Coordinates of N, CA and C in Angstrom, one line a residue:
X33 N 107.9 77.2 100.7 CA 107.6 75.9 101.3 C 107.3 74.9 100.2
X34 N 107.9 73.8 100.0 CA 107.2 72.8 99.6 C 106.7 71.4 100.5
X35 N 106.1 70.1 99.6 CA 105.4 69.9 100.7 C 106.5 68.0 100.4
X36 N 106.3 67.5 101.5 CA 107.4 66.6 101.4 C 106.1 65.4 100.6
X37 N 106.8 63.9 101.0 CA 106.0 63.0 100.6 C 105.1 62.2 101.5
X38 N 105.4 63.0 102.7 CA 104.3 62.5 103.3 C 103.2 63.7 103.5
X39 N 103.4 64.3 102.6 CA 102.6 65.8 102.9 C 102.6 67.1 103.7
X40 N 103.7 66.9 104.5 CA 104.6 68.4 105.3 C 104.6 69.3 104.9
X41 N 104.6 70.5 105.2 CA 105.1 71.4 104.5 C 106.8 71.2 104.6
X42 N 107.9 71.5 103.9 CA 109.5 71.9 103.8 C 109.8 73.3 103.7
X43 N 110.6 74.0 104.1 CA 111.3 75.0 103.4 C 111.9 74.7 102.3
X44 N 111.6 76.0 101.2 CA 112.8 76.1 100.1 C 114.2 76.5 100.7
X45 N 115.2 75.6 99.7 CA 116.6 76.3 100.3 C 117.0 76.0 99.1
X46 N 118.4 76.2 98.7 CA 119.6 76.1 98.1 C 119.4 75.8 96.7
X47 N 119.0 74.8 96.1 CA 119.0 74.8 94.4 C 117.5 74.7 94.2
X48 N 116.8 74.3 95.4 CA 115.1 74.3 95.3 C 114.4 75.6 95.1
X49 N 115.3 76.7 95.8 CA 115.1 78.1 96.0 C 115.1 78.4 94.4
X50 N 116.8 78.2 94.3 CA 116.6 78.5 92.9 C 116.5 78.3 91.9
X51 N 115.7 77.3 91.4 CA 114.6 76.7 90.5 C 113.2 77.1 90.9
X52 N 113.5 77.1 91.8 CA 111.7 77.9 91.8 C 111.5 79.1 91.9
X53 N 112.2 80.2 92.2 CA 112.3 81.6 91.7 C 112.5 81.9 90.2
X54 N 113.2 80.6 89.4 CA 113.6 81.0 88.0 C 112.5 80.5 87.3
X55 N 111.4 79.3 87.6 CA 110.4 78.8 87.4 C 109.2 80.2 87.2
X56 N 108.9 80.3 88.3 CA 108.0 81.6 88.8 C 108.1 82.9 87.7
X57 N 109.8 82.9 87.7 CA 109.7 84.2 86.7 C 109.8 84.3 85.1
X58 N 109.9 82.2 84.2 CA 109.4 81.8 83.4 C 108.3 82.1 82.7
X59 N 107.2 82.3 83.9 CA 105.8 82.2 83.1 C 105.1 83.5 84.0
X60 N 105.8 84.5 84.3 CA 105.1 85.9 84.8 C 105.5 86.4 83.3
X61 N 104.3 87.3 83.1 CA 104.6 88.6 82.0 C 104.1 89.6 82.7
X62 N 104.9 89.7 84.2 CA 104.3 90.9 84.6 C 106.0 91.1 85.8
X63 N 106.5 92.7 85.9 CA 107.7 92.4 86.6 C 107.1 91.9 87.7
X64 N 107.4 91.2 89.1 CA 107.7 90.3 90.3 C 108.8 91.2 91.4
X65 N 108.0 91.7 92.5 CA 109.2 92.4 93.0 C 109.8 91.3 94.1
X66 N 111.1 92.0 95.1 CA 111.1 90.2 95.8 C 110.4 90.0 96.6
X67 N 109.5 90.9 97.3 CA 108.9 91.3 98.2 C 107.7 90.0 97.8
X68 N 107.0 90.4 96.6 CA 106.2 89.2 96.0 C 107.2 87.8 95.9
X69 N 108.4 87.5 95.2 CA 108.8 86.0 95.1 C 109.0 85.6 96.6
X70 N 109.0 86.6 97.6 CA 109.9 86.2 98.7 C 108.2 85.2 99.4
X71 N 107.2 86.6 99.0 CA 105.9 85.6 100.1 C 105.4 84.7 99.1
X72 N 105.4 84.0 98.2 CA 105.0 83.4 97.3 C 106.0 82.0 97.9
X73 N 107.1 82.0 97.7 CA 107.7 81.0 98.3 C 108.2 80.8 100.0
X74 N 107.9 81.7 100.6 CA 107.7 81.8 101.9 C 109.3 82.0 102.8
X75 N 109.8 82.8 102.0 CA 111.6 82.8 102.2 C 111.4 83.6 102.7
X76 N 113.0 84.2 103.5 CA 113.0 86.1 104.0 C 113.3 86.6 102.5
X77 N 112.9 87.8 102.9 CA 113.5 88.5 101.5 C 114.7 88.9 101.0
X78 N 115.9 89.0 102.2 CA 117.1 89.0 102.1 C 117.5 87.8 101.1
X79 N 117.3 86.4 101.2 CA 117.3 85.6 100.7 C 117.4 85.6 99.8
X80 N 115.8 86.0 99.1 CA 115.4 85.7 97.5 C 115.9 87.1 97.0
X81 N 116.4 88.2 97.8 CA 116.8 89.2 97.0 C 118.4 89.3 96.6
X82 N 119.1 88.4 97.7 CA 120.9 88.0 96.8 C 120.4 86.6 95.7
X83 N 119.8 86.1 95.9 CA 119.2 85.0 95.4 C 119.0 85.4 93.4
X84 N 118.1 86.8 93.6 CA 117.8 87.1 92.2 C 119.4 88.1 92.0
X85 N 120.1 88.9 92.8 CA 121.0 88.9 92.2 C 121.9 88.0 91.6
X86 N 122.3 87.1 92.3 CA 123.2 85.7 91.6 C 122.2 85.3 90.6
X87 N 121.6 85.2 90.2 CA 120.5 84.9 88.8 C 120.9 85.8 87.8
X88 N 121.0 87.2 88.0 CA 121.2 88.1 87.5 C 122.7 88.1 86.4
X89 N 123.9 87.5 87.9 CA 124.9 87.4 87.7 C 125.0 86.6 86.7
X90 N 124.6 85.6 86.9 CA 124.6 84.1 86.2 C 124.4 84.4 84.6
X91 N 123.4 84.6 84.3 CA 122.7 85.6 83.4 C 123.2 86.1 82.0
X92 N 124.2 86.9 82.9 CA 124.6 87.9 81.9 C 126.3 87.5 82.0
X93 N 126.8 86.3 82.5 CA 127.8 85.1 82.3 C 129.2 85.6 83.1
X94 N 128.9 86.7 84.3 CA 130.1 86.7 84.7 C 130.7 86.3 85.9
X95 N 130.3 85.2 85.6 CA 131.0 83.7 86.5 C 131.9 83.2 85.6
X96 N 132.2 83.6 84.7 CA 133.1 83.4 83.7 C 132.3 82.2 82.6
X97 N 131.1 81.9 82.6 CA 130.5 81.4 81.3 C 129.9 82.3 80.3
X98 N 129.2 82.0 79.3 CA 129.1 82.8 78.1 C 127.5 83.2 78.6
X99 N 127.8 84.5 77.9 CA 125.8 85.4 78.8 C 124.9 84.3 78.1
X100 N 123.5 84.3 78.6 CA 122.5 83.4 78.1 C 121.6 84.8 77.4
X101 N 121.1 83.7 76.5 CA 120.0 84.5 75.5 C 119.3 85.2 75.8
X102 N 118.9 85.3 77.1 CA 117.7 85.9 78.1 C 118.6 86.7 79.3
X103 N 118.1 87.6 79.7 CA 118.3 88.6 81.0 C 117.5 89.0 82.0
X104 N 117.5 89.2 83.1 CA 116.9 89.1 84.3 C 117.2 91.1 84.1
X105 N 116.3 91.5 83.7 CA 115.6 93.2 84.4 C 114.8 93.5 85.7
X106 N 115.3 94.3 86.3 CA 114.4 95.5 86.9 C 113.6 96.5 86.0
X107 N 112.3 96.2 85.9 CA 111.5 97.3 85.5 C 110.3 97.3 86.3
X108 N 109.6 98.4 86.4 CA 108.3 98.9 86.8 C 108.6 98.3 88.5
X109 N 109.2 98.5 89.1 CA 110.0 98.2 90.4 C 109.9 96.4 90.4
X110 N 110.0 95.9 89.5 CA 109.9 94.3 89.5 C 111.2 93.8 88.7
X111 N 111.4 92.1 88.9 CA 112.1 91.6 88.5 C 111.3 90.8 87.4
X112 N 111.7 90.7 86.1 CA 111.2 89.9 84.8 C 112.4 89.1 83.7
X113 N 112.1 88.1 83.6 CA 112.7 87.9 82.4 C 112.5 88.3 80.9
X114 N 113.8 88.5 80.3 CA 113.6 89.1 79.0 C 114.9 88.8 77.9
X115 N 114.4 89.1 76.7 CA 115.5 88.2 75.3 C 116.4 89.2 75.7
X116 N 117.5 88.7 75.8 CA 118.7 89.7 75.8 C 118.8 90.4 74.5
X117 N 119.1 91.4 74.2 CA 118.7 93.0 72.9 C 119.5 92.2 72.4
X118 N 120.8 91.2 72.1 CA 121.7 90.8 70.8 C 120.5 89.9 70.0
X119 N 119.7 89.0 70.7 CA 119.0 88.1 70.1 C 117.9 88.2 70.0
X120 N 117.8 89.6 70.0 CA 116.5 90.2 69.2 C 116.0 89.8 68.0
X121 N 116.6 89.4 67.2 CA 116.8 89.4 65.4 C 116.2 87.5 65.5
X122 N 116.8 86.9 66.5 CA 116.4 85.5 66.4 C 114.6 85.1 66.5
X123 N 114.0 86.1 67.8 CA 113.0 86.1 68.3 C 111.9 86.7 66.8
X124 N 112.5 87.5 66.1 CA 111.7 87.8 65.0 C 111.7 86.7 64.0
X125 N 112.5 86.5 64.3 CA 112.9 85.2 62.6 C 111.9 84.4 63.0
X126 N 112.2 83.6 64.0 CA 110.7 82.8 65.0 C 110.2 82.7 64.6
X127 N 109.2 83.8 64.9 CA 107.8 84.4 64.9 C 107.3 84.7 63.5
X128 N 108.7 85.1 62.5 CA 108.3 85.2 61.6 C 107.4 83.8 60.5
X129 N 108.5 82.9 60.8 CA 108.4 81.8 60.4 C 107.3 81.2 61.1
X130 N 107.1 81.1 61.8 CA 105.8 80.1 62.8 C 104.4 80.5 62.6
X131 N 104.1 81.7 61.8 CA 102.9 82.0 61.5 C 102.6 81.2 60.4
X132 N 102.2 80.3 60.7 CA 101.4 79.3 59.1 C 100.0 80.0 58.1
X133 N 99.6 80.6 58.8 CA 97.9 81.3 58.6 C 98.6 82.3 57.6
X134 N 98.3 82.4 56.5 CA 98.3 82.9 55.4 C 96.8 83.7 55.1
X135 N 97.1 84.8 54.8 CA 95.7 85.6 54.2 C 95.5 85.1 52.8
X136 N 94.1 85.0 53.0 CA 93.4 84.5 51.5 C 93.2 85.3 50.4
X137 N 93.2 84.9 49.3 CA 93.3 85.9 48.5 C 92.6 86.9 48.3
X138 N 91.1 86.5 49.0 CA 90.2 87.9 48.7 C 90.6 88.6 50.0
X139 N 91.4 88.1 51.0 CA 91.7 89.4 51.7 C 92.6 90.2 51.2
X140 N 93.6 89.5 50.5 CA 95.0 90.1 49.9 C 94.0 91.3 48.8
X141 N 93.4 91.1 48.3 CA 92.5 91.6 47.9 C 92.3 93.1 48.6
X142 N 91.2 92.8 49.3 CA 90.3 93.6 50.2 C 91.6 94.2 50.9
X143 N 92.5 94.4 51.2 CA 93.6 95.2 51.9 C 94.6 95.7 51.0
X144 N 94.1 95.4 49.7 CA 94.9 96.1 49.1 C 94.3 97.7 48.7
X145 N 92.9 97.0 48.4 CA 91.6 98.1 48.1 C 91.7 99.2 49.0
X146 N 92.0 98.9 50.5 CA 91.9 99.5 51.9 C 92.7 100.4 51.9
X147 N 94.0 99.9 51.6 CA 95.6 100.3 51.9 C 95.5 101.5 50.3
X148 N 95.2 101.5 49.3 CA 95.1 102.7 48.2 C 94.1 103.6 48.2
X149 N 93.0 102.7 48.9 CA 92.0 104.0 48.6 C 91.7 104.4 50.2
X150 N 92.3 104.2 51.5 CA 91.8 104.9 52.8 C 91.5 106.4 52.8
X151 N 90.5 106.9 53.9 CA 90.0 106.2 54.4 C 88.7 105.5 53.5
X152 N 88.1 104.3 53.8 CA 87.2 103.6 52.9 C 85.9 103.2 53.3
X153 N 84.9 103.1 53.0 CA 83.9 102.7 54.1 C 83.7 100.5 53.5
X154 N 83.0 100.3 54.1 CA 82.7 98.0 53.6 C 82.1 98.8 52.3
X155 N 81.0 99.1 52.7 CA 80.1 99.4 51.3 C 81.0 100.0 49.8
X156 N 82.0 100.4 50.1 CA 82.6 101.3 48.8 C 83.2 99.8 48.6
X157 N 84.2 99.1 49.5 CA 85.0 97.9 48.9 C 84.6 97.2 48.5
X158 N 83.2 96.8 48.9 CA 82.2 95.7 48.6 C 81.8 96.1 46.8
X159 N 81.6 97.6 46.6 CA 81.6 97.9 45.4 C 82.7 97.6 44.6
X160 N 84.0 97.7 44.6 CA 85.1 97.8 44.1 C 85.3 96.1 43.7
X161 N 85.2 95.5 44.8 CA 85.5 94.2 44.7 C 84.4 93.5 44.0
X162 N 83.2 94.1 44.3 CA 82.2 93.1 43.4 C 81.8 91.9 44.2
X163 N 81.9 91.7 45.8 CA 81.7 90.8 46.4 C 81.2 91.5 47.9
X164 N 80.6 90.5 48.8 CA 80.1 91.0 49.9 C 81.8 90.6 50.7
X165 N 81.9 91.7 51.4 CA 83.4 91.5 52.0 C 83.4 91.6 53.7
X166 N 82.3 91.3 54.0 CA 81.9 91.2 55.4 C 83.2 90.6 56.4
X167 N 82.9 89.0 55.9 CA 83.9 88.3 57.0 C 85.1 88.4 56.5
X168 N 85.7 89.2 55.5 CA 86.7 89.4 55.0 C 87.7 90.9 56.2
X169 N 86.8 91.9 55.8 CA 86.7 92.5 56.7 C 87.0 92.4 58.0
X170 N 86.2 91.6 58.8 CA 86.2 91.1 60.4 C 87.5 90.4 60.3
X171 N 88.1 89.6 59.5 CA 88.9 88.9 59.8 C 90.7 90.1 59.5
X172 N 90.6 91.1 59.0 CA 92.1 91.9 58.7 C 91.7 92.7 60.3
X173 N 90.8 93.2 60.6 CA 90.3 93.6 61.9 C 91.0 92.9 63.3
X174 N 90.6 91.7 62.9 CA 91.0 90.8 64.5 C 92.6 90.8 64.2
X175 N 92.9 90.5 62.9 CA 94.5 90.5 62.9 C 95.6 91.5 63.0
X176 N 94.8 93.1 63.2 CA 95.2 94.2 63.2 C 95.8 94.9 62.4
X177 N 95.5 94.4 60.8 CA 96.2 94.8 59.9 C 95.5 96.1 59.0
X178 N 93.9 95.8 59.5 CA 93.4 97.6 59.7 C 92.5 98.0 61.0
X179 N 92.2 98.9 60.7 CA 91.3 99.7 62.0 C 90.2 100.4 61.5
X180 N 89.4 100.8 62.4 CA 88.1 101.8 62.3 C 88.5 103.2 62.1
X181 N 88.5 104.0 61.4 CA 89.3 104.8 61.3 C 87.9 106.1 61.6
X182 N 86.7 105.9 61.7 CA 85.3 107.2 61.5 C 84.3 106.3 61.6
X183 N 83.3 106.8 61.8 CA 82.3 106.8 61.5 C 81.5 108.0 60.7
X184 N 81.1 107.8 59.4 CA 80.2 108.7 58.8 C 78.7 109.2 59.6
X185 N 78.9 110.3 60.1 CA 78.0 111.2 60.6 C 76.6 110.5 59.7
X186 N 76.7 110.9 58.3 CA 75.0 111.1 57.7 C 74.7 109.6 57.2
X187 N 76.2 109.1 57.0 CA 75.2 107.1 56.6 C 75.6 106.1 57.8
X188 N 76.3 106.5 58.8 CA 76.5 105.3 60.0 C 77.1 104.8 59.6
X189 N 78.1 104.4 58.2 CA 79.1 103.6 57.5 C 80.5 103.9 58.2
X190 N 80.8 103.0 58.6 CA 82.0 102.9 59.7 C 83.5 102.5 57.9
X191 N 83.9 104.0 58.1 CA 85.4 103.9 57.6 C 86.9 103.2 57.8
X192 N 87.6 102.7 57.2 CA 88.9 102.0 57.5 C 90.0 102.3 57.1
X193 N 90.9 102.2 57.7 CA 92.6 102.5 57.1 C 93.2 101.3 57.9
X194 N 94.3 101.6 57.2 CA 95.8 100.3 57.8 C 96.0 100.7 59.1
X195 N 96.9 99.6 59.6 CA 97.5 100.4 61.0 C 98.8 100.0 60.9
X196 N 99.6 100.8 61.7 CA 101.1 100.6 61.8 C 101.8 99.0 61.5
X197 N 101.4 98.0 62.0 CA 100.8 97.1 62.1 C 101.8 96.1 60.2
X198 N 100.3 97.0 59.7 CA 100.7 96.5 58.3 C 102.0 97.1 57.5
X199 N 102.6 98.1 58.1 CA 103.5 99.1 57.3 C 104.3 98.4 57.6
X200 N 104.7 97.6 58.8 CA 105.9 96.5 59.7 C 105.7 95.3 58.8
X201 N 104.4 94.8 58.8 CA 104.7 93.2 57.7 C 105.2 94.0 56.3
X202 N 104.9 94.6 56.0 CA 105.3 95.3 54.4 C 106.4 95.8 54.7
X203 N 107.2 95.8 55.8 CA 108.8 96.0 55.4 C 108.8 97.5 55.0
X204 N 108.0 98.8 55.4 CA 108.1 100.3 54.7 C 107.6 100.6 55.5
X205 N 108.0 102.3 55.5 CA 107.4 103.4 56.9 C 106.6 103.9 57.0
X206 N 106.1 104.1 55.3 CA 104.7 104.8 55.3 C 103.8 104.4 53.9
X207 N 102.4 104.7 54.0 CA 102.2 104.3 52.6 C 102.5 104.9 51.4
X208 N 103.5 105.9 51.4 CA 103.8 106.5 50.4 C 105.4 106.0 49.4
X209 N 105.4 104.5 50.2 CA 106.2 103.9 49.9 C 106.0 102.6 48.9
X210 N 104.6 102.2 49.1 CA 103.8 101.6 48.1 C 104.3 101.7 46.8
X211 N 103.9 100.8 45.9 CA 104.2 101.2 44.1 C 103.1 101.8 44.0
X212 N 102.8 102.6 43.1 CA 101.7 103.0 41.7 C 101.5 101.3 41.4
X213 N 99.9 101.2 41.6 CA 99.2 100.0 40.8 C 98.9 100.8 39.8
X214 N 98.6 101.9 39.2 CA 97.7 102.2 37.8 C 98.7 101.1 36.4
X215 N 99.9 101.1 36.3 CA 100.6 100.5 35.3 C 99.8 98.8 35.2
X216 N 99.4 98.6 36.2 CA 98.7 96.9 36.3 C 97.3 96.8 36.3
X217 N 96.8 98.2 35.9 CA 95.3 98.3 35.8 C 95.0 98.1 34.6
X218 N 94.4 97.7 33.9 CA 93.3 97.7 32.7 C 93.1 99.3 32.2
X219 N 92.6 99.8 33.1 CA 92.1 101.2 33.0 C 93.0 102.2 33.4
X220 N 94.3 102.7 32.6 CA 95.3 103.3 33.3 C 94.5 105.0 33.6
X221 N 93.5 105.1 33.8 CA 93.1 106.3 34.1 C 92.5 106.0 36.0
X222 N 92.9 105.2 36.5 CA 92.0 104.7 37.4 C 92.8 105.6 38.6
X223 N 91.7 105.8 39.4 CA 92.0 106.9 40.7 C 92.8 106.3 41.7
X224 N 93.0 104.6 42.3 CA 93.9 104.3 42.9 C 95.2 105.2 43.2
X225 N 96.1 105.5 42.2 CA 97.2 106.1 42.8 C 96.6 107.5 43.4
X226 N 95.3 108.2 43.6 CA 95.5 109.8 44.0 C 95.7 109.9 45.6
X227 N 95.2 108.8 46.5 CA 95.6 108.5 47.4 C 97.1 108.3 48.0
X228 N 98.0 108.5 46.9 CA 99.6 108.1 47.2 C 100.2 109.7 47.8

């Protein structure tokens, strides 16, 4: 139902139907079965259920136009929109690009310390680095590029390692794919690579 301009209620029908079923399923990130679109806009469900098929149809372009970027799924018994799998590669580029927030150097730092010597406790990196690395710390945390990996039994010093996370922005599958830093050390005796 919508509501007119003097304030009525209307029925949805014909292109109002569907614009507002395709609206609805815009901004769900959850599937929508029709059972839900049908009482939400107050249709039968016969209706909204050839309704999401012709969307469907429409969709994936064989009405004789070219498929759209996006596809209408059945999953988890619901209807959702989703990037059609060819333009997968576009949605990353995106995303890639649109992150402005750059890590600072003492984190580039502090995650590098994390990522050769895991697992690690603040207190050891704090030593390594020579700085208090507290909000440095909190901040690769919230961004998921490490995790809590223990807690030490006899000092309560809560340990860290990377998470999958970081192996994906670093473009490699494991840390064993890392370089050897000892060649860029000062001290080519330094324990960094025993970790590799």
């Amino acid at each position: 139902m919508t509501l007119s301009p003097d304030g009525l209620a209307v029925p949805v029908e014909g292109d109002d139907l569907r614009g507002a079923v395709e609206a609805i399923l815009m901004v769900t990130d959850v599937p929508l079965t029709v059972v839900a679109l049908a009482t939400a806009l107050e249709c039968p469900v016969n209706v909204v259920r050839d309704l999401i098929s012709s969307l469907k149809l429409d969709y994936d372009g064989t009405n004789g136009s070219a498929p759209r970027g996006f596809e209408l799924r059945e999953v988890g018994g619901g209807w959702r929109i989703f990037v059609r799998h060819e333009y997968d590669w576009a949605v990353k580029m995106f995303i890639a690009n649109e992150n402005p927030t750059k890590l600072s150097q003492a984190a580039l730092e502090t995650l590098a310390v994390i990522a050769y010597k895991q697992p690690i406790s603040r207190g050891q990196i704090a030593s390594i680095r020579a700085v208090n690395v507290d909000s440095v710390v909190r901040t690769l945390l919230s961004r998921g590029l490490i995790t809590e990996l223990y807690t030490d039994s006899e000092s309560g010093a809560i340990h860290y390692g990377t998470t999958e996370l970081l192996l994906e922005v670093l473009g490699i599958n494991s840390l064993d794919e890392m370089p050897l830093i000892s060649p860029y050390l000062p001290d080519a005796n330094s324990d960094f690579d025993d970790k590799l």
